[in-house]
Short mmCIF file of C-alpha atoms and ligand atoms in Angstrom, two decimals:
data_model
loop_
_atom_site.label_atom_id
_atom_site.label_comp_id
_atom_site.label_asym_id
_atom_site.label_seq_id
_atom_site.Cartn_x
_atom_site.Cartn_y
_atom_site.Cartn_z
CA MET A 305 26.08 6.48 -14.47
CA PRO A 306 23.54 4.75 -12.22
CA ALA A 307 20.96 5.61 -9.61
CA THR A 308 21.18 6.08 -5.84
CA VAL A 309 18.16 5.35 -3.65
CA LEU A 310 17.80 7.24 -0.38
CA VAL A 311 15.62 5.57 2.26
CA GLY A 312 14.57 6.40 5.83
CA ALA A 313 15.57 3.62 8.25
CA GLN A 314 13.05 4.43 11.02
CA TRP A 315 9.59 6.05 11.18
CA GLY A 316 10.30 9.03 8.91
CA ASP A 317 11.81 12.39 9.89
CA GLU A 318 15.33 10.91 9.83
CA GLY A 319 16.75 14.03 8.18
CA LYS A 320 16.57 12.67 4.62
CA GLY A 321 16.00 16.17 3.19
CA ARG A 322 19.42 17.42 4.25
CA VAL A 323 21.11 14.19 3.05
CA ALA A 324 19.25 14.46 -0.27
CA ASP A 325 20.44 18.07 -0.52
CA TRP A 326 24.03 16.89 -0.10
CA LEU A 327 23.71 13.99 -2.58
CA ALA A 328 21.83 16.21 -5.05
CA ALA A 329 25.03 18.24 -5.50
CA GLU A 330 26.47 15.24 -7.38
CA SER A 331 23.23 14.33 -9.25
CA ASN A 332 21.58 15.38 -12.50
CA VAL A 333 18.06 14.32 -11.54
CA VAL A 334 16.37 14.04 -8.14
CA ALA A 335 13.13 12.06 -8.13
CA ARG A 336 10.48 11.45 -5.45
CA PHE A 337 8.87 8.04 -5.78
CA ALA A 338 6.26 7.59 -3.03
CA GLY A 339 3.88 9.46 -0.77
CA GLY A 340 2.71 13.02 -1.17
CA ASP A 341 2.59 16.16 0.94
CA ASN A 342 2.47 14.10 4.14
CA ALA A 343 6.27 14.45 3.90
CA GLY A 344 8.13 17.46 5.19
CA HIS A 345 11.78 18.00 4.32
CA THR A 346 13.66 20.89 5.86
CA VAL A 347 16.79 22.20 4.18
CA VAL A 348 18.83 25.14 5.45
CA VAL A 349 20.84 27.16 2.95
CA GLY A 350 22.54 30.19 4.46
CA ASP A 351 19.86 32.25 6.19
CA LYS A 352 17.01 30.57 4.28
CA ILE A 353 14.99 27.65 5.63
CA PHE A 354 13.18 25.66 2.93
CA LYS A 355 10.30 23.44 4.04
CA LEU A 356 9.48 21.13 1.17
CA HIS A 357 6.53 18.77 1.10
CA LEU A 358 6.24 17.63 -2.52
CA ILE A 359 9.13 19.15 -4.42
CA PRO A 360 12.43 17.24 -4.04
CA SER A 361 15.28 19.02 -2.20
CA GLY A 362 17.23 18.83 -5.48
CA ILE A 363 15.36 21.95 -6.63
CA LEU A 364 17.88 23.99 -4.60
CA HIS A 365 20.69 22.88 -6.98
CA PRO A 366 20.46 24.70 -10.33
CA GLN A 367 21.90 21.76 -12.37
CA VAL A 368 19.22 19.34 -11.10
CA THR A 369 15.95 18.40 -12.80
CA CYS A 370 13.32 17.26 -10.27
CA VAL A 371 10.78 14.53 -10.89
CA LEU A 372 7.54 13.66 -9.10
CA GLY A 373 7.16 9.99 -9.98
CA ASN A 374 4.17 7.81 -10.78
CA GLY A 375 4.26 6.26 -7.29
CA MET A 376 3.32 9.57 -5.68
CA VAL A 377 -0.09 11.00 -4.85
CA ILE A 378 -0.20 14.71 -5.61
CA ASN A 379 -2.45 17.43 -4.29
CA VAL A 380 -2.34 19.85 -7.23
CA ILE A 381 -3.53 22.85 -5.19
CA ASN A 382 -0.80 22.32 -2.59
CA LEU A 383 1.85 21.67 -5.25
CA MET A 384 1.09 24.99 -6.95
CA LYS A 385 1.23 26.75 -3.54
CA GLU A 386 4.62 25.14 -2.89
CA ILE A 387 5.93 26.18 -6.32
CA ASP A 388 4.81 29.78 -5.64
CA GLN A 389 6.43 29.74 -2.20
CA ILE A 390 9.79 28.39 -3.44
CA GLU A 391 9.81 30.81 -6.39
CA GLY A 392 9.09 33.59 -3.89
CA MET A 393 12.32 32.59 -2.13
CA GLY A 394 14.28 33.07 -5.36
CA VAL A 395 14.39 29.48 -6.70
CA SER A 396 13.25 28.86 -10.28
CA VAL A 397 10.63 26.09 -10.59
CA THR A 398 9.87 26.04 -14.32
CA PRO A 399 8.56 22.98 -16.25
CA GLU A 400 12.18 22.48 -17.39
CA ARG A 401 13.24 22.01 -13.75
CA LEU A 402 10.24 20.08 -12.38
CA ILE A 403 8.51 17.22 -14.18
CA VAL A 404 5.36 15.52 -12.91
CA SER A 405 4.45 11.99 -13.97
CA SER A 406 1.33 11.70 -16.08
CA ARG A 407 0.75 8.41 -14.20
CA ALA A 408 0.86 9.94 -10.70
CA HIS A 409 -2.47 9.86 -8.90
CA LEU A 410 -4.08 13.04 -7.65
CA ILE A 411 -5.24 13.86 -4.14
CA THR A 412 -8.50 15.80 -4.28
CA PRO A 413 -10.61 17.48 -1.55
CA ALA A 414 -12.64 14.23 -1.51
CA HIS A 415 -9.60 12.31 -0.21
CA ILE A 416 -8.83 14.91 2.44
CA ALA A 417 -12.41 14.84 3.77
CA LEU A 418 -12.45 11.02 3.73
CA ASP A 419 -9.09 10.85 5.58
CA ALA A 420 -10.51 13.00 8.40
CA ALA A 421 -13.75 11.00 8.49
CA ALA A 422 -11.86 7.67 8.64
CA GLU A 423 -9.64 8.89 11.49
CA LYS A 424 -12.70 10.06 13.40
CA ALA A 425 -14.41 6.71 12.86
CA ARG A 426 -11.33 4.85 14.19
CA GLY A 427 -11.77 6.62 17.54
CA SER A 428 -9.14 5.52 20.06
CA GLY A 429 -7.59 3.31 17.34
CA ALA A 430 -6.79 6.33 15.13
CA ILE A 431 -3.54 6.03 13.15
CA GLY A 432 -2.70 9.70 13.61
CA THR A 433 -2.41 10.35 9.87
CA THR A 434 -1.23 13.70 8.57
CA LEU A 435 -4.80 14.30 7.27
CA ARG A 436 -3.45 15.06 3.79
CA GLY A 437 -5.74 12.51 2.07
CA ILE A 438 -2.91 10.02 1.45
CA GLY A 439 -4.69 6.78 2.42
CA PRO A 440 -7.96 7.47 0.53
CA ALA A 441 -6.00 8.54 -2.60
CA TYR A 442 -4.03 5.27 -2.63
CA MET A 443 -7.30 3.39 -1.97
CA ASP A 444 -8.81 4.96 -5.09
CA LYS A 445 -5.62 4.04 -7.00
CA THR A 446 -5.70 0.37 -6.02
CA GLY A 447 -9.51 0.39 -6.29
CA ARG A 448 -9.00 1.45 -9.93
CA ARG A 449 -11.16 4.54 -9.69
CA GLY A 450 -8.46 7.18 -9.08
CA ILE A 451 -7.64 10.20 -11.23
CA ARG A 452 -4.17 10.49 -12.77
CA ALA A 453 -2.28 13.66 -13.65
CA GLY A 454 -2.33 12.77 -17.37
CA GLN A 455 -6.12 13.21 -17.37
CA ILE A 456 -5.63 16.97 -16.96
CA ALA A 457 -4.86 17.11 -20.70
CA ASP A 458 -8.62 16.81 -21.39
CA MET A 459 -9.85 19.51 -19.04
CA GLU A 460 -13.56 18.89 -19.59
CA ALA A 461 -13.40 15.14 -18.92
CA PHE A 462 -11.04 15.85 -15.99
CA GLY A 463 -13.58 18.26 -14.48
CA ASP A 464 -16.32 15.64 -14.86
CA ALA A 465 -14.13 12.99 -13.19
CA LEU A 466 -13.39 15.33 -10.26
CA PHE A 467 -17.06 16.22 -9.84
CA GLU A 468 -18.05 12.53 -9.84
CA MET A 469 -15.35 11.67 -7.33
CA MET A 470 -16.67 14.34 -4.94
CA GLU A 471 -20.25 13.20 -5.31
CA ARG A 472 -19.15 9.64 -4.55
CA ALA A 473 -17.26 10.87 -1.48
CA ASN A 474 -20.33 12.78 -0.31
CA VAL A 475 -22.34 9.56 -0.11
CA GLN A 476 -19.71 8.15 2.26
CA LEU A 477 -19.31 11.39 4.22
CA VAL A 478 -23.04 11.78 4.83
CA ALA A 479 -23.32 8.11 5.84
CA GLN A 480 -20.59 8.77 8.43
CA GLY A 481 -22.38 11.87 9.73
CA GLN A 482 -19.82 14.25 8.26
CA PRO A 483 -20.62 17.46 6.32
CA PRO A 484 -20.61 16.94 2.53
CA LEU A 485 -18.32 18.81 0.12
CA ASP A 486 -19.60 21.40 -2.35
CA PRO A 487 -18.61 19.51 -5.54
CA LYS A 488 -19.06 22.51 -7.83
CA ALA A 489 -16.92 24.94 -5.83
CA ALA A 490 -14.27 22.32 -4.99
CA THR A 491 -14.02 21.24 -8.66
CA ALA A 492 -13.65 24.85 -9.84
CA GLU A 493 -10.83 25.54 -7.36
CA TYR A 494 -9.04 22.34 -8.35
CA LEU A 495 -9.37 23.03 -12.07
CA ALA A 496 -7.74 26.45 -11.66
CA ALA A 497 -4.66 24.80 -10.12
CA ALA A 498 -4.70 21.97 -12.69
CA VAL A 499 -4.49 24.44 -15.59
CA ARG A 500 -1.26 25.74 -14.11
CA LEU A 501 0.15 22.23 -13.57
CA GLN A 502 -0.44 21.06 -17.14
CA PRO A 503 2.93 22.17 -18.64
CA TYR A 504 4.79 20.20 -15.94
CA ILE A 505 3.19 16.84 -16.82
CA ARG A 506 5.18 14.24 -18.82
CA ASP A 507 6.04 10.56 -19.10
CA THR A 508 8.66 10.55 -16.33
CA SER A 509 9.54 6.85 -16.72
CA ALA A 510 10.59 7.53 -20.33
CA TYR A 511 12.46 10.67 -19.21
CA LEU A 512 14.37 8.88 -16.43
CA ASN A 513 15.32 5.95 -18.65
CA GLU A 514 16.62 8.37 -21.30
CA ARG A 515 18.69 10.27 -18.73
CA LEU A 516 20.08 7.04 -17.24
CA LYS A 517 20.95 5.74 -20.71
CA ALA A 518 22.76 8.98 -21.48
CA GLY A 519 24.89 8.65 -18.32
CA GLY A 520 22.90 10.92 -16.00
CA ARG A 521 23.02 10.30 -12.23
CA VAL A 522 19.61 9.94 -10.61
CA LEU A 523 18.93 10.33 -6.90
CA CYS A 524 15.70 8.67 -5.79
CA GLU A 525 14.59 10.67 -2.75
CA GLY A 526 12.54 8.59 -0.33
CA ALA A 527 9.96 10.13 1.98
CA GLN A 528 8.62 8.66 5.26
CA GLY A 529 10.55 5.61 6.52
CA THR A 530 10.85 1.82 6.48
CA LEU A 531 8.58 1.25 9.50
CA LEU A 532 5.83 3.27 7.77
CA ASP A 533 5.94 1.06 4.64
CA ILE A 534 2.56 -0.48 3.74
CA ASP A 535 4.13 -3.96 3.46
CA HIS A 536 7.19 -3.82 5.69
CA GLY A 537 6.06 -1.36 8.37
CA ASP A 538 4.13 -2.03 11.57
CA TYR A 539 0.75 -2.34 9.87
CA PRO A 540 -1.80 -0.80 10.29
CA TYR A 541 0.15 2.15 11.80
CA VAL A 542 1.75 2.88 8.46
CA THR A 543 1.33 5.10 5.45
CA SER A 544 -0.24 3.72 2.27
CA SER A 545 2.82 3.61 0.00
CA SER A 546 6.22 1.87 -0.29
CA PRO A 547 8.95 4.23 0.92
CA THR A 548 11.58 1.44 0.78
CA ALA A 549 14.08 0.73 -2.04
CA GLY A 550 11.68 -1.54 -3.96
CA GLY A 551 9.18 1.32 -4.03
CA ALA A 552 11.71 3.47 -5.89
CA LEU A 553 11.66 1.15 -8.92
CA ILE A 554 7.88 0.85 -8.93
CA GLY A 555 7.35 4.52 -8.21
CA LEU A 556 9.68 5.74 -10.96
CA GLY A 557 9.55 3.08 -13.65
CA PHE A 558 13.12 1.89 -14.29
CA GLY A 559 14.85 -1.41 -13.69
CA PRO A 560 17.04 -2.59 -10.75
CA ARG A 561 20.21 -2.82 -12.87
CA HIS A 562 20.46 0.98 -12.74
CA VAL A 563 20.76 1.12 -8.94
CA ASP A 564 24.30 0.93 -7.54
CA ARG A 565 23.81 2.53 -4.13
CA VAL A 566 21.13 2.42 -1.42
CA VAL A 567 21.73 4.98 1.31
CA GLY A 568 19.91 4.38 4.60
CA VAL A 569 19.38 7.43 6.79
CA ALA A 570 18.96 6.92 10.54
CA LYS A 571 18.59 9.53 13.24
CA ALA A 572 20.99 8.98 16.18
CA PHE A 573 17.92 8.30 18.36
CA SER A 574 14.33 7.22 17.57
CA THR A 575 11.32 9.41 16.86
CA ARG A 576 7.81 8.64 15.74
CA VAL A 577 4.83 10.87 15.04
CA GLY A 578 1.37 9.33 15.13
CA ALA A 579 0.23 6.16 16.86
CA GLY A 580 1.76 2.66 16.80
CA PRO A 581 4.38 0.64 18.66
CA MET A 582 7.74 2.16 19.52
CA PRO A 583 9.64 -0.17 21.89
CA THR A 584 12.35 2.33 22.94
CA GLU A 585 10.01 5.30 23.56
CA LEU A 586 11.04 7.43 26.55
CA GLN A 587 8.42 9.18 28.64
CA GLY A 588 9.32 12.09 30.90
CA ALA A 589 12.49 14.14 31.16
CA LEU A 590 14.74 12.06 28.87
CA GLY A 591 12.16 12.03 26.06
CA ASP A 592 11.57 15.77 26.54
CA ARG A 593 15.28 16.43 26.32
CA LEU A 594 15.59 14.58 22.99
CA ARG A 595 12.51 16.37 21.64
CA GLY A 596 13.67 19.90 22.41
CA THR A 597 11.40 22.77 23.24
CA GLY A 598 10.10 23.52 19.75
CA GLU A 599 11.86 26.90 19.70
CA ASN A 600 14.25 25.66 17.00
CA PHE A 601 13.00 24.32 13.68
CA TRP A 602 15.18 21.22 14.14
CA ASP A 603 13.45 20.27 17.41
CA GLU A 604 11.27 17.18 17.21
CA PHE A 605 7.97 18.66 16.08
CA GLY A 606 6.38 17.61 12.76
CA THR A 607 7.27 19.73 9.71
CA THR A 608 3.87 19.01 8.17
CA THR A 609 1.58 18.90 11.19
CA GLY A 610 3.53 20.59 14.01
CA ARG A 611 2.77 17.63 16.30
CA PRO A 612 5.35 16.81 19.00
CA ARG A 613 7.22 13.66 18.02
CA ARG A 614 7.55 10.70 20.37
CA CYS A 615 11.24 10.26 21.21
CA GLY A 616 13.36 7.36 22.46
CA TRP A 617 16.72 5.59 22.38
CA LEU A 618 18.11 4.29 19.13
CA ASP A 619 16.68 0.93 18.11
CA ALA A 620 19.25 -1.22 16.26
CA VAL A 621 16.65 -3.97 15.72
CA VAL A 622 14.70 -1.50 13.58
CA LEU A 623 17.85 -0.34 11.74
CA ARG A 624 19.00 -3.88 10.98
CA TYR A 625 15.53 -4.66 9.65
CA ALA A 626 15.52 -1.54 7.46
CA ALA A 627 18.96 -2.46 6.09
CA GLN A 628 17.63 -5.92 5.25
CA VAL A 629 14.44 -4.72 3.53
CA SER A 630 16.17 -2.15 1.31
CA GLY A 631 19.70 -3.61 1.07
CA PHE A 632 21.54 -0.55 2.36
CA THR A 633 25.03 -0.08 0.95
CA ASP A 634 25.74 3.07 3.01
CA LEU A 635 24.58 4.38 6.37
CA VAL A 636 24.16 8.06 7.28
CA VAL A 637 23.52 8.93 10.94
CA THR A 638 21.89 12.32 11.55
CA LYS A 639 21.52 14.61 14.57
CA LEU A 640 24.43 13.14 16.52
CA ASP A 641 24.93 16.59 18.11
CA VAL A 642 21.60 16.20 19.98
CA LEU A 643 23.15 13.37 22.02
CA SER A 644 25.96 15.58 23.43
CA GLY A 645 25.74 15.97 27.21
CA PHE A 646 24.17 12.62 28.18
CA ASP A 647 26.13 10.61 30.77
CA GLU A 648 25.17 7.40 29.08
CA LEU A 649 23.32 6.39 25.92
CA LYS A 650 21.34 3.26 25.25
CA ILE A 651 20.94 1.26 22.05
CA ALA A 652 18.31 -1.48 21.80
CA VAL A 653 20.05 -4.59 20.45
CA GLY A 654 17.15 -7.02 20.94
CA TYR A 655 13.74 -7.40 22.59
CA GLU A 656 12.14 -9.58 25.22
CA VAL A 657 8.82 -10.75 23.76
CA ASN A 658 6.68 -12.99 25.99
CA GLY A 659 9.75 -14.15 27.90
CA LYS A 660 11.71 -14.88 24.73
CA HIS A 661 14.81 -12.97 23.60
CA VAL A 662 14.63 -11.93 19.95
CA THR A 663 17.02 -9.93 17.77
CA THR A 664 14.78 -9.56 14.72
CA LEU A 665 11.69 -7.41 14.33
CA PRO A 666 8.51 -9.29 15.33
CA THR A 667 6.07 -9.66 12.45
CA THR A 668 2.82 -9.13 14.34
CA LEU A 669 1.56 -5.93 15.86
CA ARG A 670 0.74 -7.75 19.09
CA GLU A 671 4.31 -8.97 19.58
CA LEU A 672 5.73 -5.58 18.67
CA GLU A 673 3.45 -3.91 21.22
CA GLN A 674 4.68 -6.34 23.87
CA ALA A 675 8.38 -6.02 22.96
CA GLN A 676 10.60 -4.82 25.82
CA PRO A 677 13.93 -3.46 24.61
CA VAL A 678 17.18 -5.12 25.66
CA TYR A 679 19.74 -2.35 25.85
CA GLU A 680 23.45 -2.06 25.36
CA ILE A 681 24.79 0.89 27.36
CA MET A 682 27.31 3.25 25.80
CA THR A 683 29.30 6.04 27.44
CA GLY A 684 28.12 9.54 26.56
CA TRP A 685 30.22 12.63 25.73
CA LYS A 686 30.01 16.20 26.98
CA GLU A 687 31.63 18.14 24.13
CA ASP A 688 29.71 20.30 21.67
CA ILE A 689 30.39 18.57 18.33
CA THR A 690 28.60 20.98 15.99
CA ALA A 691 31.89 22.39 14.61
CA VAL A 692 33.48 18.97 13.94
CA ARG A 693 34.08 18.15 10.25
CA GLN A 694 36.59 15.24 10.47
CA PRO A 695 35.90 11.84 12.09
CA GLY A 696 39.17 12.14 14.05
CA ASP A 697 37.89 15.31 15.76
CA LEU A 698 34.84 13.60 17.26
CA PRO A 699 35.10 12.65 20.94
CA THR A 700 36.07 8.98 21.29
CA ALA A 701 32.70 8.15 22.87
CA ALA A 702 30.84 9.70 19.91
CA LEU A 703 32.99 7.77 17.44
CA ASP A 704 32.40 4.56 19.42
CA TYR A 705 28.65 5.23 19.35
CA VAL A 706 28.32 5.69 15.57
CA ARG A 707 30.76 2.87 14.80
CA ARG A 708 28.73 0.55 17.03
CA VAL A 709 25.52 1.56 15.22
CA SER A 710 27.12 0.77 11.87
CA GLU A 711 28.41 -2.57 13.21
CA LEU A 712 25.00 -3.52 14.63
CA CYS A 713 23.22 -2.99 11.33
CA GLU A 714 26.14 -4.33 9.28
CA VAL A 715 26.24 -1.35 6.94
CA PRO A 716 29.35 0.83 6.36
CA LEU A 717 29.09 4.29 7.91
CA ARG A 718 29.28 6.96 5.22
CA SER A 719 28.50 10.21 7.07
CA VAL A 720 27.26 11.74 10.28
CA SER A 721 25.44 15.05 10.62
CA VAL A 722 26.25 17.32 13.55
CA GLY A 723 23.84 20.21 12.91
CA PRO A 724 21.21 21.48 10.49
CA GLU A 725 23.46 23.59 8.21
CA ARG A 726 24.50 22.27 4.80
CA ASP A 727 28.16 21.91 5.81
CA GLN A 728 27.59 20.31 9.24
CA LEU A 729 28.52 16.85 7.98
CA VAL A 730 31.37 14.52 8.92
CA HIS A 731 32.30 12.13 6.09
CA PHE A 732 33.88 8.75 6.76
CA GLY A 733 35.99 7.23 3.98
CA ASN A 734 34.86 3.86 2.63
P1 IMP B 2298 -0.48 9.31 6.35
O1 IMP B 2298 0.72 9.06 5.48
O2 IMP B 2298 -0.86 10.75 6.42
O3 IMP B 2298 -1.63 8.41 5.98
O4 IMP B 2298 -0.09 8.91 7.87
C1 IMP B 2298 0.13 7.55 8.27
C2 IMP B 2298 1.22 7.50 9.34
O5 IMP B 2298 2.48 7.86 8.76
C3 IMP B 2298 1.01 8.45 10.50
O6 IMP B 2298 1.53 7.85 11.68
C4 IMP B 2298 1.85 9.66 10.14
O7 IMP B 2298 2.26 10.40 11.27
C5 IMP B 2298 3.04 8.97 9.47
N1 IMP B 2298 3.73 9.81 8.50
C6 IMP B 2298 3.34 10.08 7.24
N2 IMP B 2298 4.25 10.86 6.62
C7 IMP B 2298 5.25 11.07 7.49
C8 IMP B 2298 6.50 11.77 7.42
O8 IMP B 2298 6.88 12.35 6.41
N3 IMP B 2298 7.25 11.74 8.56
C9 IMP B 2298 6.87 11.06 9.68
N4 IMP B 2298 5.72 10.39 9.78
C10 IMP B 2298 4.91 10.39 8.70
#
């Protein structure tokens, strides 16, 4: 039984958490492969709202073992807080249910301080990172001076490595006019969390390969989205990892022959949090309407940072590109219910760039910043669709909209979500 990879088709926040929750019901293992607690997945089960940053949504299914893969960067203090919080809500998170890769890199207070300092130094060119230390942790990884979870096994050497890392960061912080860390206090706090993490740490690549060999079904739960990918996103306004399908293999340590399905998740409109180009962004009343007021947890405000998200019409150029980069076999469209009540809806099917019509994503930031969307106009629908569970019960205009999206990105439509609850899904046969 092979693996499914779940990937965001836009700039993150596509609703992957709720799709992962649905696919986890038919999985034995759910594994995160990239990023860290910059992610925020919201899953609603009955009257409980789970906000997960590091732990895969699969934890809410008792038969599932969750894995934090080697491609992730993990803040041990925040992971232990999240474990405590989820356990406090009645979900068991023992080392039998959650396994952390000994090869995963750790985010320390040094990375968090350096992330803030780097953003400050960028001034008006700031990326708008989540300030979770993601970029500096991946820089230490590729710079071959990072600390991996497996090092916790030798607590004394681990403490020394942490202390050294903070002293090194202090040199940079002071040079940038920022307050230095207290290496002794910060190391002591980190060590206390690391002691608790130790029983969770294993060789997850070996574990996953064993499970796959024995016929287990693995769901690889992507965080962020294609346009935030370090290689394929709109660099430099990206995160520092590979949230696309290729990243799943690198970030978990098994081969491509195990993957039989790549599910792309796209929101029915576009959102982006942080800086960077977004050709279909809507300013004013229309954007505000898509965003919501923030009263509901599903409104467009960041799960991790609370920042209002930039909102705009759906961009099929972006979706087609995401399908190409990851090889989507299935498409899931989320939040279709938010589009109820518009007279007309627009989908970008191409761009005008310097007087030229293009239908593929420009490769340079400059061109992307200049891209003017070319829209196809679709008829809207007035009906509330939150109670719909069968494709045939959707208003014709809503069906036309999602079918057109699937056609434009040349990926079969698998499901549409019409609300935040677990059962608010409409499945299409394919
Ligand atoms: P970083 O990952 O914190 O370094 O942030 C880099 C960029 O990715 C910023 O624009 C963030 O807003 C964005 N980003 C990172 N994680 C997420 C996510 O889970 N959802 C949406 N945007 C994200």
